[in-house]
XYZ file of C-alpha atoms in Angstrom:
673
model
C -6.386 44.989 26.278
C -8.727 41.981 26.332
C -7.344 38.831 27.874
C -8.451 35.300 28.445
C -8.936 35.909 32.132
C -8.935 33.149 34.684
C -9.686 29.563 33.777
C -12.692 27.919 35.325
C -12.172 24.829 37.532
C -13.777 22.699 34.806
C -11.318 23.995 32.222
C -8.385 23.299 34.514
C -9.665 19.791 35.152
C -10.040 19.152 31.439
C -6.576 20.525 30.826
C -5.191 18.024 33.325
C -2.225 20.125 34.314
C -3.562 23.673 34.223
C -0.729 24.846 31.990
C -2.355 27.891 30.442
C 0.492 30.341 30.748
C 1.508 30.005 27.100
C -2.009 30.599 25.799
C -2.454 33.616 28.034
C 0.784 34.993 26.669
C -0.591 34.584 23.159
C -3.728 36.492 24.100
C -1.763 39.279 25.801
C 0.291 39.759 22.640
C -2.783 39.751 20.424
C -2.198 43.272 19.150
C 1.151 42.262 17.678
C -0.558 40.001 15.142
C -3.445 42.301 14.276
C -4.020 43.140 10.597
C -1.854 45.935 9.241
C -4.774 48.346 8.910
C -5.339 48.160 12.687
C -1.758 48.952 13.723
C -0.845 52.228 15.344
C 1.475 54.659 13.571
C 4.323 53.680 15.897
C 3.769 49.986 15.181
C 3.647 50.664 11.432
C 6.949 52.507 11.545
C 8.527 49.702 13.570
C 7.225 47.147 11.103
C 8.607 49.204 8.235
C 12.054 49.327 9.823
C 11.959 45.562 10.301
C 11.027 45.050 6.654
C 13.813 47.383 5.637
C 16.270 45.108 7.442
C 15.003 42.101 5.499
C 12.182 40.982 7.813
C 8.962 39.809 6.230
C 5.836 40.934 8.021
C 3.278 38.127 7.956
C -0.420 38.689 8.343
C -1.992 36.354 10.882
C -5.599 35.947 11.780
C -5.947 37.384 15.316
C -6.982 35.055 18.106
C -10.572 35.497 19.157
C -11.438 35.375 22.817
C -11.971 31.795 23.844
C -11.646 29.560 26.844
C -8.484 27.568 27.412
C -10.240 24.293 26.595
C -11.593 25.721 23.333
C -8.294 27.323 22.355
C -6.433 24.076 22.851
C -8.677 22.256 20.357
C -9.297 25.012 17.803
C -7.719 24.428 14.374
C -4.860 26.799 13.721
C -4.618 28.444 10.310
C -0.925 28.662 9.499
C 0.835 30.273 6.600
C 0.123 28.484 3.333
C 3.515 26.830 3.159
C 6.921 27.470 4.554
C 10.322 26.187 3.648
C 13.441 25.501 5.662
C 16.970 25.851 4.408
C 18.885 22.580 4.501
C 21.816 24.487 5.932
C 19.840 25.821 8.866
C 21.224 24.814 12.208
C 18.893 22.475 14.081
C 18.597 23.412 17.740
C 16.315 22.638 20.604
C 13.133 24.599 19.798
C 12.455 27.495 22.144
C 8.946 28.458 23.221
C 7.578 31.019 20.811
C 4.344 32.944 20.509
C 2.506 33.880 17.360
C 3.493 37.520 17.725
C 7.119 36.563 17.121
C 6.499 34.213 14.206
C 7.900 36.590 11.521
C 11.188 36.830 13.414
C 11.162 33.083 14.245
C 10.569 32.128 10.621
C 13.168 34.500 9.233
C 15.818 33.389 11.719
C 15.459 29.843 10.391
C 15.570 30.773 6.700
C 11.844 30.170 6.349
C 9.786 31.776 3.595
C 6.073 31.932 2.978
C 6.373 31.225 -0.707
C 3.983 28.506 -1.803
C 5.625 25.570 -3.592
C 5.443 25.706 -7.382
C 2.636 23.633 -8.822
C 3.887 20.390 -10.285
C 2.032 17.750 -12.215
C 1.824 14.787 -9.847
C 2.783 11.439 -11.335
C 1.091 8.475 -9.608
C 3.598 6.156 -7.995
C 1.983 3.132 -9.640
C 2.588 4.629 -13.113
C 6.131 5.577 -12.144
C 6.861 2.018 -11.032
C 5.265 0.576 -14.148
C 7.276 2.832 -16.469
C 10.466 2.063 -14.577
C 9.804 -1.680 -14.784
C 9.239 -1.403 -18.539
C 12.448 0.563 -18.973
C 14.492 -1.975 -17.022
C 12.866 -4.874 -18.866
C 13.631 -3.367 -22.271
C 17.193 -2.584 -21.205
C 17.670 -6.151 -20.010
C 16.405 -7.497 -23.341
C 18.786 -5.250 -25.249
C 21.808 -6.131 -23.115
C 21.118 -9.840 -22.741
C 19.889 -10.877 -26.159
C 20.040 -14.631 -26.376
C 20.806 -15.073 -22.679
C 18.727 -17.341 -20.495
C 15.929 -15.722 -18.495
C 16.926 -17.293 -15.207
C 19.606 -15.293 -13.447
C 22.503 -17.281 -11.957
C 22.485 -17.698 -8.191
C 25.268 -15.838 -6.401
C 27.624 -18.607 -5.198
C 28.485 -16.531 -2.119
C 25.016 -17.194 -0.702
C 26.082 -20.754 0.074
C 28.440 -19.368 2.742
C 26.394 -16.381 3.941
C 22.976 -16.269 5.582
C 20.670 -13.265 5.302
C 18.435 -12.142 8.184
C 15.751 -9.474 7.825
C 13.360 -7.764 10.213
C 10.681 -5.371 9.000
C 8.969 -2.321 10.479
C 5.753 -1.440 8.656
C 4.167 1.981 9.164
C 0.493 2.116 8.167
C -1.789 5.150 8.314
C -4.982 4.311 10.181
C -8.361 4.844 8.563
C -9.735 7.526 10.884
C -11.380 10.930 10.564
C -9.171 12.687 13.130
C -5.515 12.848 14.028
C -4.084 10.844 16.907
C -3.841 13.596 19.531
C -5.878 16.464 18.068
C -9.334 16.931 16.546
C -7.886 18.159 13.238
C -9.267 16.260 10.262
C -7.192 13.718 8.365
C -8.860 14.530 5.042
C -6.063 15.517 2.678
C -7.489 15.403 -0.842
C -7.759 18.838 -2.387
C -6.579 20.661 0.728
C -3.975 23.408 0.770
C -0.704 22.879 2.658
C -0.885 23.609 6.396
C -4.674 23.932 6.373
C -5.460 20.871 8.532
C -3.447 21.767 11.608
C -4.523 22.093 15.239
C -2.608 23.868 17.981
C -0.914 20.721 19.259
C 0.116 19.656 15.739
C 2.041 22.919 15.365
C 3.633 22.631 18.838
C 1.930 25.812 20.019
C 3.031 26.572 23.602
C 0.443 25.438 26.114
C -1.301 23.017 23.740
C -1.467 19.473 25.044
C -2.249 16.134 23.383
C -5.745 14.706 23.646
C -6.011 11.066 22.609
C -8.796 10.582 20.058
C -10.471 7.346 21.114
C -11.861 6.626 17.632
C -8.325 6.068 16.327
C -8.039 2.995 18.544
C -10.711 0.966 16.719
C -8.903 0.367 13.384
C -5.694 -0.295 15.322
C -7.455 -2.993 17.339
C -8.904 -4.560 14.195
C -5.405 -4.762 12.735
C -3.998 -6.329 15.905
C -6.755 -8.946 16.087
C -6.403 -9.808 12.393
C -2.653 -10.359 12.836
C -3.191 -12.693 15.783
C -1.748 -10.353 18.414
C -2.458 -10.322 22.129
C -4.135 -7.008 22.943
C -2.726 -5.575 26.164
C -5.183 -4.410 28.804
C -2.874 -1.531 29.754
C -0.390 0.279 27.541
C 1.380 3.619 27.702
C 2.839 6.473 25.692
C 6.512 7.397 25.315
C 8.310 10.408 23.905
C 10.979 9.696 21.302
C 13.164 12.801 21.166
C 14.857 14.059 18.043
C 15.030 17.443 16.363
C 14.099 17.852 12.740
C 11.980 20.331 10.834
C 9.309 17.670 10.182
C 8.800 17.233 13.962
C 7.502 20.522 15.449
C 7.424 19.285 19.062
C 10.981 18.006 19.016
C 9.687 14.538 19.904
C 7.349 11.866 18.592
C 4.726 10.234 20.794
C 4.887 6.460 20.388
C 4.534 3.227 22.402
C 8.094 1.976 22.435
C 8.083 0.343 25.877
C 4.413 -0.509 26.393
C 2.741 -1.304 23.060
C -0.982 -2.018 22.916
C -0.539 -5.349 21.045
C 2.168 -8.030 21.152
C 3.082 -11.560 20.029
C 1.343 -11.925 16.670
C 2.362 -13.721 13.493
C 1.701 -14.162 9.791
C 1.830 -17.449 7.908
C 3.042 -17.588 4.306
C 3.048 -20.326 1.675
C 4.571 -20.775 -1.759
C 1.458 -19.109 -3.210
C 2.404 -15.957 -1.267
C 5.799 -15.858 -2.975
C 7.998 -17.666 -0.438
C 10.859 -19.482 -2.243
C 11.222 -23.238 -1.852
C 14.612 -22.955 -0.119
C 13.032 -21.025 2.747
C 10.051 -23.359 3.041
C 12.448 -26.335 3.272
C 9.707 -28.806 2.456
C 7.126 -27.314 4.824
C 3.741 -26.086 3.625
C 4.144 -22.672 5.249
C 6.645 -20.467 7.035
C 5.662 -18.433 10.086
C 7.046 -14.948 10.772
C 6.485 -13.589 14.263
C 5.292 -10.078 15.061
C 7.004 -8.619 18.115
C 4.520 -5.805 18.716
C 2.181 -3.254 17.177
C 2.365 0.284 18.523
C 0.447 3.472 17.827
C 2.371 6.631 17.036
C 2.261 10.014 15.302
C 3.268 10.649 11.736
C 5.674 13.470 10.926
C 5.135 16.482 8.699
C 5.659 16.143 4.966
C 8.813 17.676 3.524
C 9.316 18.392 -0.158
C 12.740 19.156 -1.552
C 12.799 22.325 -3.645
C 16.170 22.840 -5.240
C 19.415 21.913 -3.536
C 19.007 23.634 -0.165
C 15.312 24.276 0.462
C 12.546 22.070 1.814
C 8.848 22.877 1.977
C 7.157 21.627 5.132
C 3.459 20.717 5.235
C 2.037 20.109 8.714
C -1.171 18.540 7.401
C 0.478 15.138 7.850
C 1.910 15.919 11.290
C 0.053 13.945 13.921
C -1.741 11.532 11.586
C -2.400 8.235 13.398
C -0.059 5.387 12.493
C 0.520 1.857 13.634
C 4.019 0.441 13.476
C 4.125 -3.327 12.989
C 7.492 -4.766 14.045
C 8.327 -8.289 12.903
C 10.909 -10.547 14.465
C 14.158 -11.038 12.498
C 13.026 -14.407 11.144
C 13.103 -13.683 7.407
C 15.929 -15.115 5.321
C 15.216 -14.153 1.708
C 14.306 -10.914 -0.113
C 11.305 -12.612 -1.731
C 9.892 -13.626 1.643
C 10.371 -10.095 2.987
C 8.340 -8.659 0.110
C 5.732 -11.395 0.656
C 5.437 -10.468 4.354
C 4.794 -6.805 3.535
C 2.298 -7.801 0.843
C 0.521 -10.193 3.208
C 0.259 -7.667 6.040
C -0.958 -4.975 3.634
C -3.700 -7.335 2.461
C -4.764 -8.093 6.024
C -4.936 -4.393 6.935
C -6.988 -3.686 3.831
C -9.410 -6.536 4.500
C -10.317 -5.219 7.971
C -10.465 -1.582 6.803
C -7.673 -0.566 9.168
C -5.426 1.205 6.677
C -6.248 4.175 4.462
C -4.449 3.114 1.278
C -1.751 0.755 0.097
C 1.924 1.306 -0.654
C 1.222 2.688 -4.121
C -0.532 5.728 -2.608
C 1.751 6.306 0.373
C -0.552 4.933 3.070
C 1.931 2.214 3.977
C 5.730 2.374 4.189
C 8.314 -0.199 5.203
C 11.729 -0.023 6.874
C 13.902 -3.139 6.656
C 16.733 -4.169 8.993
C 19.303 -6.246 7.109
C 22.210 -8.296 8.453
C 24.338 -11.175 7.177
C 26.472 -13.788 8.907
C 28.473 -16.780 7.815
C 26.410 -19.937 7.981
C 27.036 -21.963 11.098
C 28.446 -18.999 13.045
C 27.066 -16.531 15.581
C 27.871 -13.472 13.473
C 29.159 -10.742 15.764
C 26.847 -11.863 18.570
C 24.255 -9.156 17.996
C 20.833 -9.582 19.595
C 17.713 -8.057 18.057
C 14.212 -8.532 19.472
C 15.337 -11.552 21.462
C 17.022 -13.288 18.505
C 20.740 -13.662 19.196
C 23.788 -14.601 17.165
C 23.123 -12.205 14.285
C 25.393 -9.915 12.323
C 25.503 -6.133 12.613
C 22.344 -4.737 11.059
C 21.683 -1.702 8.911
C 18.287 -0.111 8.376
C 16.879 0.934 4.997
C 14.161 3.552 5.416
C 10.933 4.470 3.646
C 10.495 1.754 1.032
C 7.295 2.468 -0.854
C 6.664 -0.638 -2.982
C 6.946 -4.408 -2.675
C 9.535 -4.448 -5.457
C 11.567 -1.797 -3.643
C 11.599 -3.968 -0.503
C 12.999 -6.921 -2.437
C 15.520 -4.959 -4.510
C 16.816 -2.911 -1.573
C 17.431 -6.038 0.519
C 19.293 -7.725 -2.340
C 21.506 -4.673 -2.841
C 22.274 -4.286 0.877
C 22.887 -8.020 1.327
C 25.408 -8.032 -1.509
C 27.102 -4.889 -0.166
C 27.518 -6.328 3.322
C 28.905 -9.613 1.991
C 31.439 -7.729 -0.139
C 32.534 -5.588 2.826
C 32.962 -8.582 5.137
C 34.804 -10.680 2.554
C 37.200 -7.771 2.034
C 37.973 -7.751 5.765
C 35.851 -4.710 6.555
C 33.336 -4.101 9.330
C 29.627 -3.379 8.939
C 28.611 -0.185 10.706
C 25.221 0.266 12.299
C 23.692 2.964 10.139
C 20.563 4.126 8.358
C 20.674 3.810 4.588
C 18.451 4.887 1.727
C 17.247 3.302 -1.477
C 16.301 4.954 -4.759
C 14.036 3.319 -7.321
C 16.129 1.698 -10.042
C 19.404 2.019 -8.102
C 21.921 -0.806 -7.819
C 23.116 -0.089 -4.273
C 21.971 1.546 -1.056
C 23.379 4.884 0.142
C 24.384 5.981 3.629
C 22.094 8.548 5.237
C 23.299 8.777 8.850
C 24.584 6.775 11.774
C 22.053 4.500 13.437
C 20.592 5.970 16.613
C 19.967 3.839 19.676
C 17.648 4.059 22.653
C 20.015 6.415 24.470
C 20.129 8.815 21.517
C 16.345 9.088 21.388
C 16.072 9.651 25.175
C 12.811 7.739 25.523
C 10.675 8.789 28.472
C 7.031 8.306 29.506
C 4.843 11.118 28.200
C 3.750 13.162 31.229
C 0.740 14.669 29.437
C -0.999 11.391 28.570
C -2.512 8.844 30.956
C -2.141 5.090 30.360
C -4.345 3.540 27.680
C -6.779 1.031 29.213
C -8.524 -1.314 26.754
C -11.522 -3.255 28.052
C -11.685 -6.939 27.177
C -15.334 -6.530 26.189
C -14.368 -4.157 23.375
C -11.785 -6.602 22.053
C -14.290 -9.481 22.170
C -16.892 -7.418 20.319
C -14.447 -6.502 17.557
C -13.243 -10.087 17.297
C -16.801 -11.333 16.713
C -17.503 -8.656 14.089
C -14.304 -9.136 12.079
C -14.741 -9.481 8.301
C -13.336 -12.357 6.274
C -9.525 -12.347 6.270
C -7.504 -12.903 3.060
C -6.490 -16.490 3.863
C -10.088 -17.338 4.716
C -11.253 -15.767 1.460
C -8.779 -17.781 -0.604
C -9.816 -20.996 1.125
C -13.510 -20.272 0.548
C -13.032 -19.382 -3.130
C -10.922 -22.477 -3.659
C -13.583 -24.725 -2.111
C -16.731 -23.000 -3.347
C -15.668 -22.498 -6.965
C -13.205 -25.376 -7.465
C -10.337 -23.045 -8.363
C -6.705 -23.933 -7.800
C -4.936 -22.336 -4.843
C -2.963 -20.102 -7.203
C -6.029 -18.948 -9.159
C -8.057 -18.404 -5.982
C -5.322 -16.240 -4.481
C -4.803 -14.296 -7.700
C -8.440 -13.396 -8.153
C -8.844 -12.608 -4.435
C -5.826 -10.304 -4.252
C -6.196 -8.366 -7.491
C -7.523 -4.809 -7.251
C -8.240 -4.934 -3.522
C -10.774 -7.742 -3.961
C -12.835 -5.931 -6.611
C -12.297 -8.727 -9.133
C -13.571 -11.308 -6.680
C -16.723 -9.252 -6.094
C -17.160 -9.011 -9.878
C -16.698 -12.763 -10.253
C -19.162 -13.718 -7.520
C -21.822 -11.429 -8.966
C -21.226 -12.947 -12.402
C -21.585 -16.484 -11.009
C -25.022 -15.636 -9.604
C -26.114 -14.080 -12.907
C -24.915 -17.069 -14.962
C -26.723 -19.465 -12.661
C -29.930 -17.429 -12.992
C -29.581 -17.220 -16.794
C -29.159 -20.984 -17.168
C -32.262 -21.420 -14.975
C -31.212 -24.794 -13.659
C -31.434 -25.263 -9.902
C -29.525 -28.520 -10.043
C -26.518 -27.065 -11.857
C -23.212 -27.464 -10.041
C -22.076 -24.126 -8.577
C -18.485 -25.338 -8.578
C -18.659 -25.906 -12.324
C -20.063 -22.423 -12.940
C -17.538 -20.875 -10.555
C -14.612 -22.559 -12.270
C -15.961 -21.526 -15.675
C -16.428 -17.886 -14.655
C -13.046 -17.878 -12.906
C -11.307 -19.028 -16.086
C -13.048 -16.328 -18.120
C -12.077 -13.728 -15.505
C -8.421 -14.728 -15.292
C -7.620 -15.699 -18.858
C -10.040 -14.003 -21.248
C -10.914 -10.787 -19.423
C -7.555 -10.592 -17.639
C -5.661 -11.180 -20.874
C -7.735 -8.521 -22.623
C -6.917 -5.945 -19.941
C -3.222 -6.822 -20.074
C -3.046 -6.656 -23.871
C -4.770 -3.279 -24.032
C -2.980 -1.979 -20.888
C -6.317 -1.122 -19.284
C -6.654 -0.757 -15.523
C -9.464 -2.508 -13.702
C -10.975 0.800 -12.582
C -11.376 1.991 -16.177
C -12.713 -1.342 -17.486
C -16.236 -0.907 -18.917
C -17.539 -4.499 -19.051
C -20.251 -5.258 -16.494
C -20.967 -8.537 -14.666
C -24.260 -8.778 -16.573
C -22.507 -8.585 -19.947
C -19.924 -11.218 -19.031
C -22.660 -13.454 -17.610
C -24.693 -13.146 -20.836
C -21.676 -14.140 -22.925
C -20.859 -17.166 -20.750
C -24.515 -18.264 -20.643
C -24.802 -18.122 -24.445
C -21.630 -20.174 -24.823
C -22.888 -22.745 -22.317
C -26.261 -23.033 -24.062
C -24.379 -23.466 -27.356
C -26.035 -20.401 -28.839
C -22.573 -19.142 -29.824
C -19.148 -20.716 -29.943
C -16.435 -19.906 -27.413
C -14.549 -18.121 -30.170
C -17.522 -15.836 -30.836
C -17.879 -15.266 -27.095
C -14.311 -13.978 -26.913
C -14.969 -11.697 -29.877
C -18.060 -10.296 -28.154
C -16.004 -9.632 -25.023
C -13.352 -7.753 -27.013
C -16.008 -5.727 -28.851
C -17.662 -4.646 -25.604
C -14.279 -3.726 -24.151
C -13.508 -1.432 -27.098
C -16.818 0.436 -26.932
C -17.205 3.795 -25.201
C -18.828 3.167 -21.792
C -20.325 6.670 -21.784
C -22.416 6.031 -24.894
C -25.438 3.719 -25.273
C -24.422 0.215 -26.324
C -26.391 -2.842 -27.412
C -26.925 -5.857 -25.201
C -25.113 -9.122 -25.831
C -28.275 -10.637 -27.344
C -28.628 -7.692 -29.734
C -24.995 -8.030 -30.810
C -25.495 -11.735 -31.527
C -28.611 -11.104 -33.624
C -27.291 -8.032 -35.452
C -24.030 -9.777 -36.293
C -25.705 -13.055 -37.295
C -23.400 -14.812 -34.833
C -25.776 -17.445 -33.523
C -24.433 -20.979 -33.816
C -25.613 -22.866 -36.916
C -24.025 -26.275 -36.386
C -22.965 -28.458 -39.284
C -24.565 -31.799 -39.855
C -22.676 -34.966 -38.996
C -21.836 -35.377 -42.657
C -20.622 -31.781 -42.844
C -18.233 -32.308 -39.916
C -16.796 -35.451 -41.504
C -16.332 -33.810 -44.915
C -14.527 -30.799 -43.419
C -12.264 -32.968 -41.242
C -11.449 -35.351 -44.094
C -10.572 -32.475 -46.425
C -8.064 -31.089 -43.908
C -6.534 -34.546 -43.351
C -6.146 -35.105 -47.091
C -4.250 -31.803 -47.355
C -1.912 -32.651 -44.452
C -0.846 -36.322 -44.701
C 2.307 -35.692 -42.641
C 0.195 -34.612 -39.651
C -2.014 -37.678 -40.067
C 1.108 -39.854 -40.156
C 2.439 -38.186 -36.976
C -0.721 -39.157 -35.103
C -1.344 -42.615 -36.549
C 2.211 -43.935 -36.977
C 4.305 -41.959 -34.494
C 1.625 -41.900 -31.810
C 1.690 -38.116 -31.302
C -1.898 -37.977 -30.068
C -1.650 -34.343 -29.002
C -1.457 -33.229 -32.616
C -5.055 -34.321 -33.118
C -6.100 -30.962 -31.660
C -4.349 -29.255 -34.560
C -7.056 -30.615 -36.847
C -9.742 -29.291 -34.484
C -8.235 -25.812 -34.660
C -8.133 -25.957 -38.450
C -11.790 -26.973 -38.576
C -12.835 -24.043 -36.376
C -10.857 -21.628 -38.554
C -12.086 -22.964 -41.893
C -15.705 -23.422 -40.983
C -18.139 -20.580 -41.456
C -18.487 -18.295 -38.426
C -20.640 -19.939 -35.791
C -20.891 -23.367 -37.428
C -18.162 -25.511 -35.821
C -18.249 -26.582 -32.177
C -14.782 -27.558 -30.904
C -16.164 -30.437 -28.812
C -18.004 -31.971 -31.763
C -15.044 -31.379 -34.072
C -12.731 -33.173 -31.614
C -15.065 -36.165 -31.500
C -15.152 -36.460 -35.318
C -11.362 -36.012 -35.699
C -10.580 -38.712 -33.133
C -12.993 -41.113 -34.831
C -11.494 -40.567 -38.295
C -7.908 -40.856 -37.047
C -8.726 -44.117 -35.300
C -9.788 -45.785 -38.555
């Protein structure tokens, strides 16, 4: 029978420990996993007896002859999907070889049935539909009630404290400790798995250096101190989504420490937490790299499908200090960190697509007391905390904290005791649910990973990345606010929406408007403010009214620039400009469409201003028909109602004949006489 033979000295050196016994055992048992048509008669009869007793004989691709170094890195093609019974007893995994996989799978109630195809519903749509449902229900149940919800009077006696752990998937091409690809779109379950990802005996982790770069960008952007030397630890626990029986992380020696994020009222921090300050600072204890677990999908009441494609994906865990004291601020922290990660291209996707998840640690204590004396991350005098796992939206972070805060207050006021436990949260629920008792360091049995050397990061690499960092979100908001004369709120809104795509659209439109007006002395701030208002109010309102996403919006920067330029040159009125925008939005983007100039000419929309006498006659006619409005302005001094006459003139005048500015001038002159 062919075998791998002896390893060369180079292979042993690359292996680091020379542990090839498991792989040799796989090769020696190669015949046991050969295709059925290559089995001997005796083997066929034995296989038949096994199937008769309920065993399922799986067909595996036989191992080809390869060196130890090659075998350790070769992708492993597993069964398409397998499922684990929820009632299966979880034990310490024993070494197994591929020849025994049918027996190993069957003993753990595992089947090779592929999961039924289900129509995937995007999380963003699910959240939107749920928000609509809750909003409509609130309107039906609270007809006539005030919009502002009453503040819970108990909060005057109780103080909330929150710490957050954010898990973000790094934007890399390979997994953290194997060369398997991270590409997941359109791939079958268990098709992106290397030997180490599947915990194959003898396979050892190999740190993929490229995964460090996005992690470093994230650490620098969050103001952390990058450690010259860090290490890897094993976090032991047994679950079907963790093939090795442990997770490799950086619990004791993280690669980045002592960062912070700064938040203002524009970020969503309530005034009571700001306490008169311009910003509140939330410290970051550390950022550590770690593996992701496999993906489990619940099928029925007692079966889970396990997909190892996600096992071993590179994550960073960002751990904040427990310095957050309101649910709104907690959601703002997650939103702020997500924006920073996106701006430096460190994270694959946002929360809406599963690339970022948050766990929150919640505790309460009576104000002015030391709680039960608990100490978390160096902050003492806190109450007993509970952890809420796997929150997948900013709204879920806020709602889950509110529900858990209220639950803990109710328990303590009733004389009960808060237990340290892990709890879950379901979208639309009114309270958290207990999942399991909270594990501690002793339960996880942390230990240094013996298969991985320390991680040494050169200062030159950190300096290079620091100099090449892109513009961060706060810097972008400040620049937009200064360059285009937008308010802080408008600058942040347009910078944050759609991952910055709207800001790119706006800046391109500003350049096109400036070129169309052909005036080198024109104030860029004036154009920027004008375009910003059209983007936020006219175009933004149009998208909201028609429930159109930004990605499916068909209007181009050139079309918006042409509309704004024609309004500025007084070729059309602002009202006509808005109509042109709506018409372009309704047209099919896949079919040829006329330019803005063609639409103006074909629709005879070009401004034909009235004469001075025409303006006065139209204004006087409206005033004669509405003496009570004239009396309100002249006698009662209600100057604001003068604009009512301007609106009437624009409506009554022929299309494209009345300019609001000129109409306002005439109305004010007539009312002053």
